[in-house]
PDB file of C-alpha atoms in Angstrom:
ATOM      1  CA  MET A  11     156.403 116.407 239.388  1.00 46.00           C
ATOM      2  CA  SER A  12     159.236 117.625 241.542  1.00 43.00           C
ATOM      3  CA  LYS A  13     160.449 120.980 240.875  1.00 39.00           C
ATOM      4  CA  LYS A  14     164.109 118.892 241.491  1.00 40.00           C
ATOM      5  CA  ARG A  15     166.357 119.416 238.604  1.00 39.00           C
ATOM      6  CA  ILE A  16     167.267 116.026 236.733  1.00 35.00           C
ATOM      7  CA  LEU A  17     170.643 116.524 235.515  1.00 34.00           C
ATOM      8  CA  LEU A  18     171.274 113.146 232.851  1.00 33.00           C
ATOM      9  CA  ALA A  19     174.533 111.924 233.486  1.00 32.00           C
ATOM     10  CA  SER A  20     174.833 110.857 230.357  1.00 32.00           C
ATOM     11  CA  THR A  21     175.062 112.513 227.072  1.00 31.00           C
ATOM     12  CA  LEU A  22     171.532 112.045 226.562  1.00 32.00           C
ATOM     13  CA  ALA A  23     170.543 116.137 226.057  1.00 32.00           C
ATOM     14  CA  ILE A  24     168.882 116.089 222.812  1.00 31.00           C
ATOM     15  CA  LEU A  25     171.797 118.415 221.246  1.00 30.00           C
ATOM     16  CA  ILE A  26     172.043 118.518 216.850  1.00 29.00           C
ATOM     17  CA  ALA A  27     175.408 118.243 215.422  1.00 29.00           C
ATOM     18  CA  PRO A  28     175.090 121.001 212.897  1.00 29.00           C
ATOM     19  CA  THR A  29     176.334 118.561 210.216  1.00 29.00           C
ATOM     20  CA  ILE A  30     176.754 115.179 209.888  1.00 31.00           C
ATOM     21  CA  LEU A  31     179.875 113.794 208.411  1.00 33.00           C
ATOM     22  CA  GLY A  32     179.426 110.063 206.204  1.00 39.00           C
ATOM     23  CA  THR A  33     176.485 111.453 204.531  1.00 42.00           C
ATOM     24  CA  MET A  34     176.670 112.555 200.935  1.00 49.00           C
ATOM     25  CA  SER A  35     174.228 115.781 199.547  1.00 43.00           C
ATOM     26  CA  ALA A  36     170.604 114.290 198.263  1.00 40.00           C
ATOM     27  CA  GLN A  37     171.765 115.536 194.986  1.00 40.00           C
ATOM     28  CA  SER A  38     174.500 113.441 194.574  1.00 45.00           C
ATOM     29  CA  ALA A  39     174.066 110.238 196.912  1.00 44.00           C
ATOM     30  CA  THR A  40     171.769 108.520 194.448  1.00 47.00           C
ATOM     31  CA  THR A  41     171.498 104.807 195.252  1.00 55.00           C
ATOM     32  CA  VAL A  42     173.843 103.068 192.713  1.00 68.00           C
ATOM     33  CA  GLN A  43     173.266  99.799 191.635  1.00 68.00           C
ATOM     34  CA  ALA A  44     175.251  97.323 192.576  1.00 68.00           C
ATOM     35  CA  GLU A  45     177.303  95.237 190.031  1.00 75.00           C
ATOM     36  CA  SER A  46     178.643  91.742 190.608  1.00 79.00           C
ATOM     37  CA  MET A  47     182.724  91.707 190.554  1.00 83.00           C
ATOM     38  CA  GLU A  48     184.948  89.114 190.665  1.00 84.00           C
ATOM     39  CA  LEU A  49     187.667  89.514 193.424  1.00 80.00           C
ATOM     40  CA  ASN A  50     190.410  87.499 194.524  1.00 79.00           C
ATOM     41  CA  GLY A  51     188.814  84.242 192.526  1.00 79.00           C
ATOM     42  CA  TYR A  52     185.264  84.837 194.261  1.00 79.00           C
ATOM     43  CA  THR A  53     182.325  86.377 192.311  1.00 82.00           C
ATOM     44  CA  LEU A  54     180.548  89.169 194.395  1.00 82.00           C
ATOM     45  CA  ASN A  55     176.786  89.308 193.691  1.00 82.00           C
ATOM     46  CA  ASN A  56     176.131  92.282 195.949  1.00 83.00           C
ATOM     47  CA  PRO A  57     179.155  94.169 196.851  1.00 89.00           C
ATOM     48  CA  ILE A  58     180.016  96.346 199.626  1.00 88.00           C
ATOM     49  CA  GLY A  59     182.567  98.789 200.151  1.00 90.00           C
ATOM     50  CA  THR A  60     183.460 100.046 204.286  1.00 88.00           C
ATOM     51  CA  VAL A  61     185.652 102.524 204.183  1.00 90.00           C
ATOM     52  CA  THR A  62     188.832 102.381 205.996  1.00 88.00           C
ATOM     53  CA  TYR A  63     189.479 104.578 209.183  1.00 83.00           C
ATOM     54  CA  GLY A  64     190.159 108.241 208.415  1.00 85.00           C
ATOM     55  CA  GLY A  65     187.575 107.948 206.254  1.00 89.00           C
ATOM     56  CA  ALA A  66     187.699 108.678 201.833  1.00 93.00           C
ATOM     57  CA  TYR A  67     186.805 111.951 199.846  1.00 93.00           C
ATOM     58  CA  THR A  68     185.000 111.030 196.596  1.00 95.00           C
ATOM     59  CA  TYR A  69     186.204 111.924 192.708  1.00 96.00           C
ATOM     60  CA  ASP A  70     184.188 112.002 189.753  1.00 95.00           C
ATOM     61  CA  SER A  71     185.146 110.507 186.649  1.00 95.00           C
ATOM     62  CA  ASN A  72     187.244 112.603 185.618  1.00 95.00           C
ATOM     63  CA  GLY A  73     189.679 112.556 188.860  1.00 95.00           C
ATOM     64  CA  ASN A  74     188.447 115.831 190.400  1.00 95.00           C
ATOM     65  CA  LYS A  75     187.654 115.634 194.430  1.00 92.00           C
ATOM     66  CA  SER A  76     183.755 116.207 194.373  1.00 87.00           C
ATOM     67  CA  GLY A  77     183.952 117.821 198.090  1.00 79.00           C
ATOM     68  CA  ASN A  78     181.989 114.801 199.288  1.00 88.00           C
ATOM     69  CA  PHE A  79     183.846 112.351 202.484  1.00 90.00           C
ATOM     70  CA  LEU A  80     182.615 109.046 203.700  1.00 90.00           C
ATOM     71  CA  SER A  81     183.224 108.883 207.106  1.00 86.00           C
ATOM     72  CA  GLY A  82     185.116 105.777 208.373  1.00 85.00           C
ATOM     73  CA  LYS A  83     183.828 102.624 208.836  1.00 82.00           C
ATOM     74  CA  SER A  84     180.592 103.326 206.593  1.00 85.00           C
ATOM     75  CA  SER A  85     179.289 101.161 204.209  1.00 85.00           C
ATOM     76  CA  TRP A  86     178.627 101.508 200.600  1.00 88.00           C
ATOM     77  CA  LYS A  87     176.416  99.627 198.047  1.00 87.00           C
ATOM     78  CA  LEU A  88     179.218  99.903 195.103  1.00 91.00           C
ATOM     79  CA  GLY A  89     178.625 100.241 191.372  1.00 90.00           C
ATOM     80  CA  LYS A  90     180.675  99.881 188.229  1.00 91.00           C
ATOM     81  CA  SER A  91     184.116 100.172 188.617  1.00 92.00           C
ATOM     82  CA  ILE A  92     186.597 102.773 186.437  1.00 95.00           C
ATOM     83  CA  LEU A  93     189.976 103.711 186.285  1.00 96.00           C
ATOM     84  CA  ILE A  94     191.211 107.006 187.607  1.00 96.00           C
ATOM     85  CA  ASN A  95     195.162 108.150 186.579  1.00 94.00           C
ATOM     86  CA  GLY A  96     195.708 103.966 186.732  1.00 95.00           C
ATOM     87  CA  GLN A  97     193.527 102.973 189.584  1.00 95.00           C
ATOM     88  CA  LYS A  98     190.446 101.796 190.469  1.00 95.00           C
ATOM     89  CA  TYR A  99     187.523 103.820 191.594  1.00 96.00           C
ATOM     90  CA  TYR A 100     184.066 102.452 192.682  1.00 95.00           C
ATOM     91  CA  ALA A 101     180.304 104.171 191.882  1.00 93.00           C
ATOM     92  CA  VAL A 102     178.883 104.995 195.221  1.00 91.00           C
ATOM     93  CA  GLY A 103     176.608 107.709 193.958  1.00 88.00           C
ATOM     94  CA  ALA A 104     176.004 109.698 190.749  1.00 88.00           C
ATOM     95  CA  ASN A 105     179.388 110.506 188.987  1.00 92.00           C
ATOM     96  CA  GLU A 106     180.880 109.893 192.408  1.00 93.00           C
ATOM     97  CA  TYR A 107     183.363 107.623 193.027  1.00 95.00           C
ATOM     98  CA  VAL A 108     185.839 106.540 195.799  1.00 96.00           C
ATOM     99  CA  SER A 109     189.188 104.305 195.686  1.00 96.00           C
ATOM    100  CA  GLU A 110     189.780 100.481 195.875  1.00 95.00           C
ATOM    101  CA  LEU A 111     192.498 101.525 198.204  1.00 95.00           C
ATOM    102  CA  ASN A 112     190.374 103.440 200.531  1.00 95.00           C
ATOM    103  CA  ILE A 113     187.575 100.768 201.211  1.00 94.00           C
ATOM    104  CA  ASP A 114     187.417  96.827 202.100  1.00 90.00           C
ATOM    105  CA  ILE A 115     185.254  94.688 199.729  1.00 89.00           C
ATOM    106  CA  THR A 116     182.677  92.310 201.353  1.00 86.00           C
ATOM    107  CA  ASP A 117     179.531  90.535 199.409  1.00 82.00           C
ATOM    108  CA  GLY A 118     176.313  91.146 201.687  1.00 74.00           C
ATOM    109  CA  MET A 119     173.182  93.144 202.294  1.00 58.00           C
ATOM    110  CA  PRO A 120     174.515  97.245 202.268  1.00 53.00           C
ATOM    111  CA  VAL A 121     174.083  98.660 205.685  1.00 56.00           C
ATOM    112  CA  TYR A 122     172.030 101.677 205.051  1.00 63.00           C
ATOM    113  CA  ASN A 123     173.454 105.383 205.305  1.00 69.00           C
ATOM    114  CA  PRO A 124     171.614 108.296 206.430  1.00 79.00           C
ATOM    115  CA  VAL A 125     171.090 111.042 203.196  1.00 81.00           C
ATOM    116  CA  PHE A 126     170.926 114.449 204.517  1.00 85.00           C
ATOM    117  CA  ILE A 127     167.196 115.942 202.246  1.00 87.00           C
ATOM    118  CA  LYS A 128     166.790 119.617 204.353  1.00 89.00           C
ATOM    119  CA  ASP A 129     167.197 121.479 207.129  1.00 89.00           C
ATOM    120  CA  SER A 130     164.228 121.723 209.907  1.00 89.00           C
ATOM    121  CA  ASN A 131     165.376 125.575 210.536  1.00 89.00           C
ATOM    122  CA  GLY A 132     164.318 124.617 213.907  1.00 86.00           C
ATOM    123  CA  ALA A 133     160.979 123.274 213.261  1.00 91.00           C
ATOM    124  CA  THR A 134     159.021 121.444 216.250  1.00 93.00           C
ATOM    125  CA  GLY A 135     157.366 118.177 215.594  1.00 94.00           C
ATOM    126  CA  THR A 136     154.585 116.767 217.984  1.00 94.00           C
ATOM    127  CA  LEU A 137     154.015 112.897 217.713  1.00 96.00           C
ATOM    128  CA  LYS A 138     150.906 111.581 216.695  1.00 95.00           C
ATOM    129  CA  TYR A 139     151.225 108.278 218.380  1.00 95.00           C
ATOM    130  CA  ALA A 140     154.309 106.552 220.057  1.00 94.00           C
ATOM    131  CA  ALA A 141     157.191 105.955 217.886  1.00 94.00           C
ATOM    132  CA  SER A 142     160.307 104.139 218.082  1.00 92.00           C
ATOM    133  CA  VAL A 143     163.402 105.545 217.879  1.00 92.00           C
ATOM    134  CA  VAL A 144     165.707 104.446 214.831  1.00 90.00           C
ATOM    135  CA  ASP A 145     169.633 104.498 214.304  1.00 86.00           C
ATOM    136  CA  SER A 146     171.303 105.976 211.381  1.00 83.00           C
ATOM    137  CA  HIS A 147     170.969 102.331 209.584  1.00 79.00           C
ATOM    138  CA  ALA A 148     167.595 102.110 210.561  1.00 82.00           C
ATOM    139  CA  ASN A 149     168.071  99.553 213.589  1.00 82.00           C
ATOM    140  CA  ALA A 150     165.592  99.842 216.411  1.00 86.00           C
ATOM    141  CA  THR A 151     167.226 101.074 219.273  1.00 86.00           C
ATOM    142  CA  GLY A 152     164.752  99.997 221.898  1.00 88.00           C
ATOM    143  CA  LEU A 153     163.625 103.206 222.892  1.00 91.00           C
ATOM    144  CA  THR A 154     160.066 104.232 222.194  1.00 92.00           C
ATOM    145  CA  LEU A 155     158.843 108.356 222.573  1.00 93.00           C
ATOM    146  CA  PRO A 156     155.208 108.832 223.600  1.00 94.00           C
ATOM    147  CA  ALA A 157     152.575 110.187 221.596  1.00 93.00           C
ATOM    148  CA  ASN A 158     152.024 114.357 222.112  1.00 93.00           C
ATOM    149  CA  SER A 159     155.287 114.663 223.504  1.00 93.00           C
ATOM    150  CA  ALA A 160     157.087 117.457 221.128  1.00 93.00           C
ATOM    151  CA  TRP A 161     160.983 117.616 220.137  1.00 93.00           C
ATOM    152  CA  LYS A 162     162.628 120.079 218.265  1.00 92.00           C
ATOM    153  CA  LEU A 163     163.865 118.869 214.973  1.00 93.00           C
ATOM    154  CA  GLY A 164     167.173 118.498 213.497  1.00 90.00           C
ATOM    155  CA  GLY A 165     167.534 117.259 209.778  1.00 90.00           C
ATOM    156  CA  MET A 166     165.310 115.779 207.505  1.00 91.00           C
ATOM    157  CA  PHE A 167     167.341 112.442 206.133  1.00 89.00           C
ATOM    158  CA  SER A 168     166.285 109.534 203.992  1.00 87.00           C
ATOM    159  CA  ILE A 169     167.372 106.012 205.366  1.00 84.00           C
ATOM    160  CA  ASN A 170     166.721 102.924 202.979  1.00 77.00           C
ATOM    161  CA  ASP A 171     164.738 105.675 200.641  1.00 78.00           C
ATOM    162  CA  ASN A 172     162.266 106.222 203.847  1.00 87.00           C
ATOM    163  CA  LEU A 173     162.245 110.140 205.852  1.00 92.00           C
ATOM    164  CA  TYR A 174     163.593 110.334 209.189  1.00 94.00           C
ATOM    165  CA  TYR A 175     163.958 113.584 211.335  1.00 94.00           C
ATOM    166  CA  GLN A 176     166.821 113.251 214.014  1.00 93.00           C
ATOM    167  CA  VAL A 177     165.706 114.050 217.316  1.00 92.00           C
ATOM    168  CA  ALA A 178     169.152 113.297 219.147  1.00 89.00           C
ATOM    169  CA  THR A 179     173.014 112.219 218.350  1.00 86.00           C
ATOM    170  CA  ASP A 180     172.534 109.033 216.084  1.00 85.00           C
ATOM    171  CA  GLU A 181     168.473 109.054 217.135  1.00 91.00           C
ATOM    172  CA  TYR A 182     165.896 109.193 214.025  1.00 93.00           C
ATOM    173  CA  ILE A 183     162.032 109.242 214.288  1.00 95.00           C
ATOM    174  CA  SER A 184     159.768 108.475 211.201  1.00 94.00           C
ATOM    175  CA  SER A 185     158.878 112.098 209.407  1.00 94.00           C
ATOM    176  CA  SER A 186     155.273 110.351 209.276  1.00 94.00           C
ATOM    177  CA  ALA A 187     154.954 110.749 213.087  1.00 95.00           C
ATOM    178  CA  PHE A 188     155.210 114.191 213.301  1.00 96.00           C
ATOM    179  CA  ASN A 189     152.916 117.411 213.330  1.00 94.00           C
ATOM    180  CA  ILE A 190     155.360 119.920 212.377  1.00 92.00           C
ATOM    181  CA  ASN A 191     155.015 123.491 213.669  1.00 88.00           C
ATOM    182  CA  GLU A 192     157.848 125.444 211.674  1.00 73.00           C
ATOM    183  CA  SER A 193     159.873 128.289 213.335  1.00 60.00           C
ATOM    184  CA  THR A 194     162.333 130.370 212.154  1.00 49.00           C
ATOM    185  CA  THR A 195     163.719 131.508 215.418  1.00 47.00           C
ATOM    186  CA  THR A 196     165.845 128.764 215.931  1.00 43.00           C
ATOM    187  CA  THR A 197     168.773 127.617 214.244  1.00 45.00           C
ATOM    188  CA  PRO A 198     169.863 123.970 214.332  1.00 44.00           C
ATOM    189  CA  SER A 199     173.012 124.093 216.476  1.00 43.00           C
ATOM    190  CA  ASP A 200     170.181 125.348 219.063  1.00 46.00           C
ATOM    191  CA  VAL A 201     168.110 122.518 219.210  1.00 45.00           C
ATOM    192  CA  THR A 202     166.841 121.143 222.555  1.00 47.00           C
ATOM    193  CA  PRO A 203     163.685 119.573 223.452  1.00 47.00           C
ATOM    194  CA  GLU A 204     160.775 121.414 224.837  1.00 47.00           C
ATOM    195  CA  ASN A 205     159.887 121.010 228.327  1.00 45.00           C
ATOM    196  CA  THR A 206     157.756 117.668 227.472  1.00 50.00           C
ATOM    197  CA  SER A 207     159.411 113.930 227.440  1.00 56.00           C
ATOM    198  CA  ILE A 208     162.825 112.601 227.641  1.00 62.00           C
ATOM    199  CA  GLY A 209     163.905 109.059 227.510  1.00 61.00           C
ATOM    200  CA  LEU A 210     166.617 107.475 228.890  1.00 60.00           C
ATOM    201  CA  MET A 211     169.281 105.316 227.332  1.00 53.00           C
ATOM    202  CA  ILE A 212     171.170 104.268 230.993  1.00 60.00           C
ATOM    203  CA  ASP A 213     170.331 104.480 234.547  1.00 62.00           C
ATOM    204  CA  THR A 214     170.795 108.017 235.228  1.00 69.00           C
ATOM    205  CA  GLN A 215     171.600 109.561 238.757  1.00 65.00           C
ATOM    206  CA  ILE A 216     169.364 111.689 240.334  1.00 73.00           C
ATOM    207  CA  PHE A 217     170.516 115.555 241.652  1.00 68.00           C
ATOM    208  CA  ASP A 218     168.885 118.061 243.910  1.00 66.00           C
ATOM    209  CA  ASP A 219     168.699 121.526 243.610  1.00 67.00           C
ATOM    210  CA  ASN A 220     172.101 122.146 244.453  1.00 59.00           C
ATOM    211  CA  GLY A 221     173.378 119.486 242.603  1.00 61.00           C
ATOM    212  CA  ASN A 222     174.225 117.000 244.862  1.00 60.00           C
ATOM    213  CA  PRO A 223     173.799 113.270 244.041  1.00 65.00           C
ATOM    214  CA  THR A 224     170.285 111.884 246.046  1.00 70.00           C
ATOM    215  CA  GLY A 225     171.480 108.192 245.782  1.00 67.00           C
ATOM    216  CA  LYS A 226     168.527 106.917 243.825  1.00 73.00           C
ATOM    217  CA  TYR A 227     168.642 106.630 239.833  1.00 68.00           C
ATOM    218  CA  LEU A 228     165.917 106.355 236.800  1.00 72.00           C
ATOM    219  CA  PRO A 229     166.023 103.303 235.036  1.00 71.00           C
ATOM    220  CA  ALA A 230     166.787 102.657 231.426  1.00 61.00           C
ATOM    221  CA  GLY A 231     164.397 103.172 228.679  1.00 59.00           C
ATOM    222  CA  SER A 232     162.230 105.218 231.006  1.00 65.00           C
ATOM    223  CA  VAL A 233     160.587 108.278 229.486  1.00 66.00           C
ATOM    224  CA  TRP A 234     159.914 111.609 232.137  1.00 67.00           C
ATOM    225  CA  HIS A 235     158.173 114.911 231.503  1.00 59.00           C
ATOM    226  CA  THR A 236     160.490 117.694 232.524  1.00 58.00           C
ATOM    227  CA  ASP A 237     159.470 121.260 234.018  1.00 54.00           C
TER     228      ASP A 237
END
């Protein structure tokens, strides 16, 4: 491939954020058993709470703030309700409750949220086969990363009871797709892809060595090796 630098016009650079809002610790984020409820004269068999804009903290059964924060517009399966200081709260995890004032309640299938499991400590993963990328709700993004390409990994997350490594912002690959090479020299904030392959999610302009646009574009969905 030419030595011309490909300067991506998007934010596709594979940078892993050190923390992810909207997730709870693996210890406290035990999936609750949804309990049917009566709401405005209707029976909700699979109640789901969607957090209002601004997000909300969770509390334990004694009304103490747990320190876990649910990001705005994230959705959670609701368990039993309890009263804390006269206010109704719903269970979203093991001894984790959110106020009814901070959620919109609907009846439907849950939207799965990533639960942080562990840090990768700068490990590199090489794909054993071409692997599909999913978002934080386990929905396919339409992007596939090629077999034998290597990636610096973000954290490991559980999504819908399956384990994934984060490889970009809101992009995850099944942990079983990787051969892992451990590393202790790179922190999560330093995570970048190795000089192997980059997948493009939008049409991306090509620049020359001086940073001038060439007028040529690489198509969305294509994968390129860099040097």
